[in-house]
Amino acid sequence: MQISKRAGFDPTIIVGTKLKEFSNSNCRVGKSRYLVIEADEWQASFLNYWPKIIVLTNIEKEHLDYYKNLNNILKTYKEYIGRLPKDGVLVANGDDKNIQKIISNFRFPISDFRFSKSKDAQKLRKILKVPGEYNVSNALAALAVARVLKIPDKISFKALSEYKGSWRRFEIKKFK
C-alpha cells in the first residue's frame, strides 16, 4: 500500500483494520484505476473478487466453523487462485507448506517470497518501524508485488521504512 502510493500509483486501498497513514481509517480513496484490497477467506468472501495479482501469505486451519477442515480451505483457495486472468500473477509465500500444496498445477507467473534464506528479510528487520516476524513477512510480500509492478527497490524500501503500523497491533497505549 505504502509502496504503490509512493511509486505514484495512487490506488484505492481497503484493509481489515485502521491504519495510522489513513487517519485511523481502514480505507483510502485514490484517483487511479488501481485497487488494493485485503481479501479475507472468512466464509469464502474472497471469491467475490476477480484480482489481477493475488498475494498469499499463509493458509492455516481457520474459520473451521465454516470450512470444517483444511481440505475445504485448500479447495477454496484453489478456486480463488483459479480466478486469476492469464496475465495475472500469484505472489506466494514459498515457506508455507499449505500454499505449496495448491500452487503447483497453475500455469501463470508465480513470484514467491521466502522468509527463510532471504537477504531482503535481514534488511527489512533493520528498517521496519513495526516489530515482529509477521510484519517482516508481510513486507517481503509487498516487496515481491512491487517487483512484479517494476517499482524500484529504492522506492519500496523507503516506503516500507515509513510504515507506522496498524490499529491494535503492537500499539503502545498509555493510561493515566
PDB file of C-alpha atoms in Angstrom:
ATOM      1  CA  MET A   1       0.000   0.000   0.000  1.00  0.00           C
ATOM      2  CA  GLN A   2       2.686   2.442   1.057  1.00  0.00           C
ATOM      3  CA  ILE A   3       4.856   1.346  -1.828  1.00  0.00           C
ATOM      4  CA  SER A   4       2.186   1.765  -4.507  1.00  0.00           C
ATOM      5  CA  LYS A   5       1.269   5.175  -3.153  1.00  0.00           C
ATOM      6  CA  ARG A   6       4.911   6.340  -3.049  1.00  0.00           C
ATOM      7  CA  ALA A   7       5.500   4.967  -6.572  1.00  0.00           C
ATOM      8  CA  GLY A   8       2.709   7.186  -7.902  1.00  0.00           C
ATOM      9  CA  PHE A   9       0.040   4.551  -8.475  1.00  0.00           C
ATOM     10  CA  ASP A  10      -2.446   6.414  -6.213  1.00  0.00           C
ATOM     11  CA  PRO A  11      -4.574   3.307  -5.540  1.00  0.00           C
ATOM     12  CA  THR A  12      -7.798   2.992  -3.633  1.00  0.00           C
ATOM     13  CA  ILE A  13      -6.995   0.810  -0.630  1.00  0.00           C
ATOM     14  CA  ILE A  14      -9.314  -1.203   1.630  1.00  0.00           C
ATOM     15  CA  VAL A  15      -7.904  -3.237   4.519  1.00  0.00           C
ATOM     16  CA  GLY A  16      -9.294  -5.083   7.529  1.00  0.00           C
ATOM     17  CA  THR A  17      -8.092  -2.662  10.204  1.00  0.00           C
ATOM     18  CA  LYS A  18      -7.450   1.007  10.794  1.00  0.00           C
ATOM     19  CA  LEU A  19      -4.119   2.392   9.590  1.00  0.00           C
ATOM     20  CA  LYS A  20      -2.352   5.414  11.018  1.00  0.00           C
ATOM     21  CA  GLU A  21      -1.438   6.518   7.493  1.00  0.00           C
ATOM     22  CA  PHE A  22      -5.157   6.708   6.674  1.00  0.00           C
ATOM     23  CA  SER A  23      -6.065   8.873   9.693  1.00  0.00           C
ATOM     24  CA  ASN A  24      -7.176   5.760  11.577  1.00  0.00           C
ATOM     25  CA  SER A  25      -9.476   4.623   8.785  1.00  0.00           C
ATOM     26  CA  ASN A  26      -9.391   1.273   7.015  1.00  0.00           C
ATOM     27  CA  CYS A  27      -9.616   2.778   3.546  1.00  0.00           C
ATOM     28  CA  ARG A  28      -8.097   5.383   1.310  1.00  0.00           C
ATOM     29  CA  VAL A  29      -9.731   6.602  -1.877  1.00  0.00           C
ATOM     30  CA  GLY A  30      -7.219   7.039  -4.676  1.00  0.00           C
ATOM     31  CA  LYS A  31      -7.630   8.608  -8.091  1.00  0.00           C
ATOM     32  CA  SER A  32      -6.220   5.834 -10.264  1.00  0.00           C
ATOM     33  CA  ARG A  33      -7.722   2.641 -11.650  1.00  0.00           C
ATOM     34  CA  TYR A  34      -5.804   0.562  -9.092  1.00  0.00           C
ATOM     35  CA  LEU A  35      -7.473  -1.120  -6.130  1.00  0.00           C
ATOM     36  CA  VAL A  36      -5.579  -2.835  -3.326  1.00  0.00           C
ATOM     37  CA  ILE A  37      -7.834  -4.902  -1.091  1.00  0.00           C
ATOM     38  CA  GLU A  38      -7.144  -7.184   1.832  1.00  0.00           C
ATOM     39  CA  ALA A  39      -9.389 -10.059   0.809  1.00  0.00           C
ATOM     40  CA  ASP A  40     -10.368 -12.421   3.602  1.00  0.00           C
ATOM     41  CA  GLU A  41     -11.127 -16.117   3.409  1.00  0.00           C
ATOM     42  CA  TRP A  42     -13.898 -15.830   6.032  1.00  0.00           C
ATOM     43  CA  GLN A  43     -16.966 -17.542   4.554  1.00  0.00           C
ATOM     44  CA  ALA A  44     -15.091 -17.632   1.237  1.00  0.00           C
ATOM     45  CA  SER A  45     -15.715 -13.897   0.856  1.00  0.00           C
ATOM     46  CA  PHE A  46     -12.623 -13.520  -1.320  1.00  0.00           C
ATOM     47  CA  LEU A  47     -14.470 -15.386  -4.058  1.00  0.00           C
ATOM     48  CA  ASN A  48     -16.355 -12.125  -4.657  1.00  0.00           C
ATOM     49  CA  TYR A  49     -13.222 -10.623  -6.238  1.00  0.00           C
ATOM     50  CA  TRP A  50     -11.500 -11.116  -9.585  1.00  0.00           C
ATOM     51  CA  PRO A  51      -7.959  -9.849  -8.960  1.00  0.00           C
ATOM     52  CA  LYS A  52      -5.049  -9.467 -11.338  1.00  0.00           C
ATOM     53  CA  ILE A  53      -2.484 -10.067  -8.587  1.00  0.00           C
ATOM     54  CA  ILE A  54      -3.068 -12.321  -5.584  1.00  0.00           C
ATOM     55  CA  VAL A  55      -0.790 -12.356  -2.553  1.00  0.00           C
ATOM     56  CA  LEU A  56      -0.930 -15.463  -0.370  1.00  0.00           C
ATOM     57  CA  THR A  57       0.916 -15.033   2.913  1.00  0.00           C
ATOM     58  CA  ASN A  58      -0.284 -18.224   4.606  1.00  0.00           C
ATOM     59  CA  ILE A  59      -3.037 -20.811   4.657  1.00  0.00           C
ATOM     60  CA  GLU A  60      -3.971 -22.185   8.054  1.00  0.00           C
ATOM     61  CA  LYS A  61      -6.815 -24.034   9.734  1.00  0.00           C
ATOM     62  CA  GLU A  62      -9.034 -21.022  10.313  1.00  0.00           C
ATOM     63  CA  HIS A  63     -12.776 -20.474  10.267  1.00  0.00           C
ATOM     64  CA  LEU A  64     -13.401 -24.186  10.769  1.00  0.00           C
ATOM     65  CA  ASP A  65     -16.975 -23.388  11.762  1.00  0.00           C
ATOM     66  CA  TYR A  66     -17.469 -22.639   8.057  1.00  0.00           C
ATOM     67  CA  TYR A  67     -14.889 -24.794   6.247  1.00  0.00           C
ATOM     68  CA  LYS A  68     -14.978 -27.842   8.568  1.00  0.00           C
ATOM     69  CA  ASN A  69     -11.434 -28.977   7.631  1.00  0.00           C
ATOM     70  CA  LEU A  70      -8.183 -27.969   5.952  1.00  0.00           C
ATOM     71  CA  ASN A  71      -9.056 -29.731   2.673  1.00  0.00           C
ATOM     72  CA  ASN A  72     -12.090 -27.476   2.209  1.00  0.00           C
ATOM     73  CA  ILE A  73      -9.928 -24.438   2.917  1.00  0.00           C
ATOM     74  CA  LEU A  74      -7.358 -25.545   0.325  1.00  0.00           C
ATOM     75  CA  LYS A  75     -10.101 -26.239  -2.228  1.00  0.00           C
ATOM     76  CA  THR A  76     -11.499 -22.727  -1.758  1.00  0.00           C
ATOM     77  CA  TYR A  77      -8.062 -21.155  -2.132  1.00  0.00           C
ATOM     78  CA  LYS A  78      -7.537 -23.115  -5.361  1.00  0.00           C
ATOM     79  CA  GLU A  79     -10.820 -21.712  -6.654  1.00  0.00           C
ATOM     80  CA  TYR A  80      -9.691 -18.201  -5.721  1.00  0.00           C
ATOM     81  CA  ILE A  81      -6.330 -18.609  -7.450  1.00  0.00           C
ATOM     82  CA  GLY A  82      -8.149 -20.011 -10.478  1.00  0.00           C
ATOM     83  CA  ARG A  83      -9.837 -16.620 -10.898  1.00  0.00           C
ATOM     84  CA  LEU A  84      -6.565 -15.017 -11.938  1.00  0.00           C
ATOM     85  CA  PRO A  85      -6.575 -13.998 -15.604  1.00  0.00           C
ATOM     86  CA  LYS A  86      -3.957 -15.406 -17.977  1.00  0.00           C
ATOM     87  CA  ASP A  87      -1.807 -12.326 -17.445  1.00  0.00           C
ATOM     88  CA  GLY A  88      -2.325 -12.445 -13.667  1.00  0.00           C
ATOM     89  CA  VAL A  89       0.378 -13.087 -11.106  1.00  0.00           C
ATOM     90  CA  LEU A  90       0.367 -15.074  -7.902  1.00  0.00           C
ATOM     91  CA  VAL A  91       2.703 -13.825  -5.186  1.00  0.00           C
ATOM     92  CA  ALA A  92       3.059 -16.696  -2.743  1.00  0.00           C
ATOM     93  CA  ASN A  93       4.899 -17.389   0.481  1.00  0.00           C
ATOM     94  CA  GLY A  94       7.375 -20.049  -0.568  1.00  0.00           C
ATOM     95  CA  ASP A  95       7.826 -21.172   3.029  1.00  0.00           C
ATOM     96  CA  ASP A  96       4.159 -22.050   3.624  1.00  0.00           C
ATOM     97  CA  LYS A  97       3.564 -25.778   3.136  1.00  0.00           C
ATOM     98  CA  ASN A  98      -0.173 -25.418   2.515  1.00  0.00           C
ATOM     99  CA  ILE A  99       0.388 -22.815  -0.187  1.00  0.00           C
ATOM    100  CA  GLN A 100       2.978 -25.036  -1.838  1.00  0.00           C
ATOM    101  CA  LYS A 101       0.451 -27.901  -1.904  1.00  0.00           C
ATOM    102  CA  ILE A 102      -2.011 -25.970  -4.059  1.00  0.00           C
ATOM    103  CA  ILE A 103       0.036 -23.840  -6.458  1.00  0.00           C
ATOM    104  CA  SER A 104       1.952 -26.443  -8.440  1.00  0.00           C
ATOM    105  CA  ASN A 105      -0.772 -27.043 -11.056  1.00  0.00           C
ATOM    106  CA  PHE A 106      -1.311 -23.418 -12.056  1.00  0.00           C
ATOM    107  CA  ARG A 107       0.119 -22.104 -15.334  1.00  0.00           C
ATOM    108  CA  PHE A 108       0.692 -18.413 -14.752  1.00  0.00           C
ATOM    109  CA  PRO A 109       3.623 -16.486 -13.290  1.00  0.00           C
ATOM    110  CA  ILE A 110       4.271 -17.217  -9.639  1.00  0.00           C
ATOM    111  CA  SER A 111       6.504 -14.824  -7.757  1.00  0.00           C
ATOM    112  CA  ASP A 112       7.415 -16.369  -4.460  1.00  0.00           C
ATOM    113  CA  PHE A 113       8.909 -14.721  -1.426  1.00  0.00           C
ATOM    114  CA  ARG A 114      10.701 -16.684   1.240  1.00  0.00           C
ATOM    115  CA  PHE A 115      11.263 -15.669   4.782  1.00  0.00           C
ATOM    116  CA  SER A 116      13.985 -18.248   5.153  1.00  0.00           C
ATOM    117  CA  LYS A 117      17.320 -17.519   3.490  1.00  0.00           C
ATOM    118  CA  SER A 118      16.275 -14.010   2.491  1.00  0.00           C
ATOM    119  CA  LYS A 119      18.701 -11.101   2.367  1.00  0.00           C
ATOM    120  CA  ASP A 120      15.671  -8.861   1.946  1.00  0.00           C
ATOM    121  CA  ALA A 121      14.279 -10.134   5.270  1.00  0.00           C
ATOM    122  CA  GLN A 122      17.525  -9.181   7.001  1.00  0.00           C
ATOM    123  CA  LYS A 123      17.370  -5.680   5.544  1.00  0.00           C
ATOM    124  CA  LEU A 124      13.680  -5.307   6.419  1.00  0.00           C
ATOM    125  CA  ARG A 125      14.312  -6.288  10.051  1.00  0.00           C
ATOM    126  CA  LYS A 126      16.645  -3.278  10.253  1.00  0.00           C
ATOM    127  CA  ILE A 127      14.430  -0.687   8.574  1.00  0.00           C
ATOM    128  CA  LEU A 128      10.890  -1.572   9.655  1.00  0.00           C
ATOM    129  CA  LYS A 129       9.462   0.527  12.480  1.00  0.00           C
ATOM    130  CA  VAL A 130       6.962  -2.193  13.371  1.00  0.00           C
ATOM    131  CA  PRO A 131       8.173  -5.256  15.280  1.00  0.00           C
ATOM    132  CA  GLY A 132       7.596  -8.919  14.628  1.00  0.00           C
ATOM    133  CA  GLU A 133       8.327 -11.578  12.072  1.00  0.00           C
ATOM    134  CA  TYR A 134       4.809 -11.350  10.600  1.00  0.00           C
ATOM    135  CA  ASN A 135       5.497  -7.738   9.711  1.00  0.00           C
ATOM    136  CA  VAL A 136       8.755  -8.758   8.032  1.00  0.00           C
ATOM    137  CA  SER A 137       6.905 -11.487   6.117  1.00  0.00           C
ATOM    138  CA  ASN A 138       4.186  -9.045   5.029  1.00  0.00           C
ATOM    139  CA  ALA A 139       6.856  -6.570   3.938  1.00  0.00           C
ATOM    140  CA  LEU A 140       8.511  -9.323   1.865  1.00  0.00           C
ATOM    141  CA  ALA A 141       5.159  -9.932   0.166  1.00  0.00           C
ATOM    142  CA  ALA A 142       4.762  -6.213  -0.538  1.00  0.00           C
ATOM    143  CA  LEU A 143       8.281  -6.094  -1.948  1.00  0.00           C
ATOM    144  CA  ALA A 144       7.522  -9.063  -4.220  1.00  0.00           C
ATOM    145  CA  VAL A 145       4.423  -7.294  -5.588  1.00  0.00           C
ATOM    146  CA  ALA A 146       6.415  -4.104  -6.101  1.00  0.00           C
ATOM    147  CA  ARG A 147       8.938  -6.047  -8.145  1.00  0.00           C
ATOM    148  CA  VAL A 148       6.141  -7.549 -10.258  1.00  0.00           C
ATOM    149  CA  LEU A 149       4.957  -3.976 -10.883  1.00  0.00           C
ATOM    150  CA  LYS A 150       8.550  -2.945 -11.716  1.00  0.00           C
ATOM    151  CA  ILE A 151       8.759  -0.480  -8.837  1.00  0.00           C
ATOM    152  CA  PRO A 152      12.419   0.178  -7.994  1.00  0.00           C
ATOM    153  CA  ASP A 153      13.639  -1.365  -4.729  1.00  0.00           C
ATOM    154  CA  LYS A 154      14.832   2.053  -3.537  1.00  0.00           C
ATOM    155  CA  ILE A 155      11.237   3.323  -3.545  1.00  0.00           C
ATOM    156  CA  SER A 156       9.946   0.125  -1.950  1.00  0.00           C
ATOM    157  CA  PHE A 157      12.427   0.054   0.921  1.00  0.00           C
ATOM    158  CA  LYS A 158      11.898   3.772   1.602  1.00  0.00           C
ATOM    159  CA  ALA A 159       8.121   3.307   1.736  1.00  0.00           C
ATOM    160  CA  LEU A 160       8.392   0.241   3.974  1.00  0.00           C
ATOM    161  CA  SER A 161      10.710   2.099   6.349  1.00  0.00           C
ATOM    162  CA  GLU A 162       7.983   4.734   6.805  1.00  0.00           C
ATOM    163  CA  TYR A 163       5.138   2.322   7.594  1.00  0.00           C
ATOM    164  CA  LYS A 164       3.704   3.188  11.028  1.00  0.00           C
ATOM    165  CA  GLY A 165       1.656   0.095  11.732  1.00  0.00           C
ATOM    166  CA  SER A 166      -1.997  -0.708  12.186  1.00  0.00           C
ATOM    167  CA  TRP A 167      -4.595  -0.348  14.889  1.00  0.00           C
ATOM    168  CA  ARG A 168      -4.448  -2.842  17.770  1.00  0.00           C
ATOM    169  CA  ARG A 169      -1.262  -4.474  16.520  1.00  0.00           C
ATOM    170  CA  PHE A 170       1.831  -3.756  18.600  1.00  0.00           C
ATOM    171  CA  GLU A 171       0.464  -0.390  19.703  1.00  0.00           C
ATOM    172  CA  ILE A 172       1.819   1.218  22.837  1.00  0.00           C
ATOM    173  CA  LYS A 173      -1.007   2.653  24.902  1.00  0.00           C
ATOM    174  CA  LYS A 174      -0.508   4.960  27.849  1.00  0.00           C
ATOM    175  CA  PHE A 175      -3.148   5.023  30.528  1.00  0.00           C
ATOM    176  CA  LYS A 176      -3.471   7.703  33.201  1.00  0.00           C
TER     177      LYS A 176
END
